């Protein structure tokens, strides 16, 4: 699940700090309104998800 992206961004930074390259990120669900997948793409990490859910306010 990609929500705000905080966990994946932190993991990507740690992996890069160790000298590894990240080719892409993948998740089952994206919540695009929270901006997590955009943060990863802004870091130059192609991001793939199986589905995306829009949040509905009630």
PDB file of C-alpha atoms in Angstrom, residues 4 7-8 14-16 18-22 27-31 35-39 41 45 49 52-54 57-58:
ATOM      1  CA  UNK A   4       1.829   9.167   2.000  1.00  0.00           C
ATOM      2  CA  UNK A   7       7.981   4.345   4.529  1.00  0.00           C
ATOM      3  CA  UNK A   8       8.952   3.731   0.898  1.00  0.00           C
ATOM      4  CA  UNK A  14      18.504   3.967   3.043  1.00  0.00           C
ATOM      5  CA  UNK A  15      19.079   1.644   0.088  1.00  0.00           C
ATOM      6  CA  UNK A  16      20.689   4.443  -1.925  1.00  0.00           C
ATOM      7  CA  UNK A  18      24.178   1.866   1.049  1.00  0.00           C
ATOM      8  CA  UNK A  19      25.249   2.339  -2.578  1.00  0.00           C
ATOM      9  CA  UNK A  20      22.545   0.322  -4.304  1.00  0.00           C
ATOM     10  CA  UNK A  21      20.456   1.431  -7.264  1.00  0.00           C
ATOM     11  CA  UNK A  22      16.679   1.320  -7.227  1.00  0.00           C
ATOM     12  CA  UNK A  27       2.745  -2.094  -4.508  1.00  0.00           C
ATOM     13  CA  UNK A  28      -0.687  -3.623  -4.654  1.00  0.00           C
ATOM     14  CA  UNK A  29      -2.670  -0.461  -3.813  1.00  0.00           C
ATOM     15  CA  UNK A  30      -2.019   3.247  -4.360  1.00  0.00           C
ATOM     16  CA  UNK A  31      -3.916   6.073  -2.685  1.00  0.00           C
ATOM     17  CA  UNK A  35       0.837  11.829  -2.829  1.00  0.00           C
ATOM     18  CA  UNK A  36       3.086   8.901  -1.953  1.00  0.00           C
ATOM     19  CA  UNK A  37       3.555   7.559  -5.463  1.00  0.00           C
ATOM     20  CA  UNK A  38       4.288  11.099  -6.699  1.00  0.00           C
ATOM     21  CA  UNK A  39       7.074  11.443  -4.083  1.00  0.00           C
ATOM     22  CA  UNK A  41       8.417   9.361  -8.973  1.00  0.00           C
ATOM     23  CA  UNK A  45      11.837   5.827  -9.038  1.00  0.00           C
ATOM     24  CA  UNK A  49       0.637  -0.508  -8.595  1.00  0.00           C
ATOM     25  CA  UNK A  52      -5.565   2.829  -7.155  1.00  0.00           C
ATOM     26  CA  UNK A  53      -8.382   3.969  -4.905  1.00  0.00           C
ATOM     27  CA  UNK A  54      -9.703   7.518  -4.767  1.00  0.00           C
ATOM     28  CA  UNK A  57     -15.172  12.528   1.699  1.00  0.00           C
ATOM     29  CA  UNK A  58     -18.591  12.077   3.230  1.00  0.00           C
TER      30      UNK A  58
END
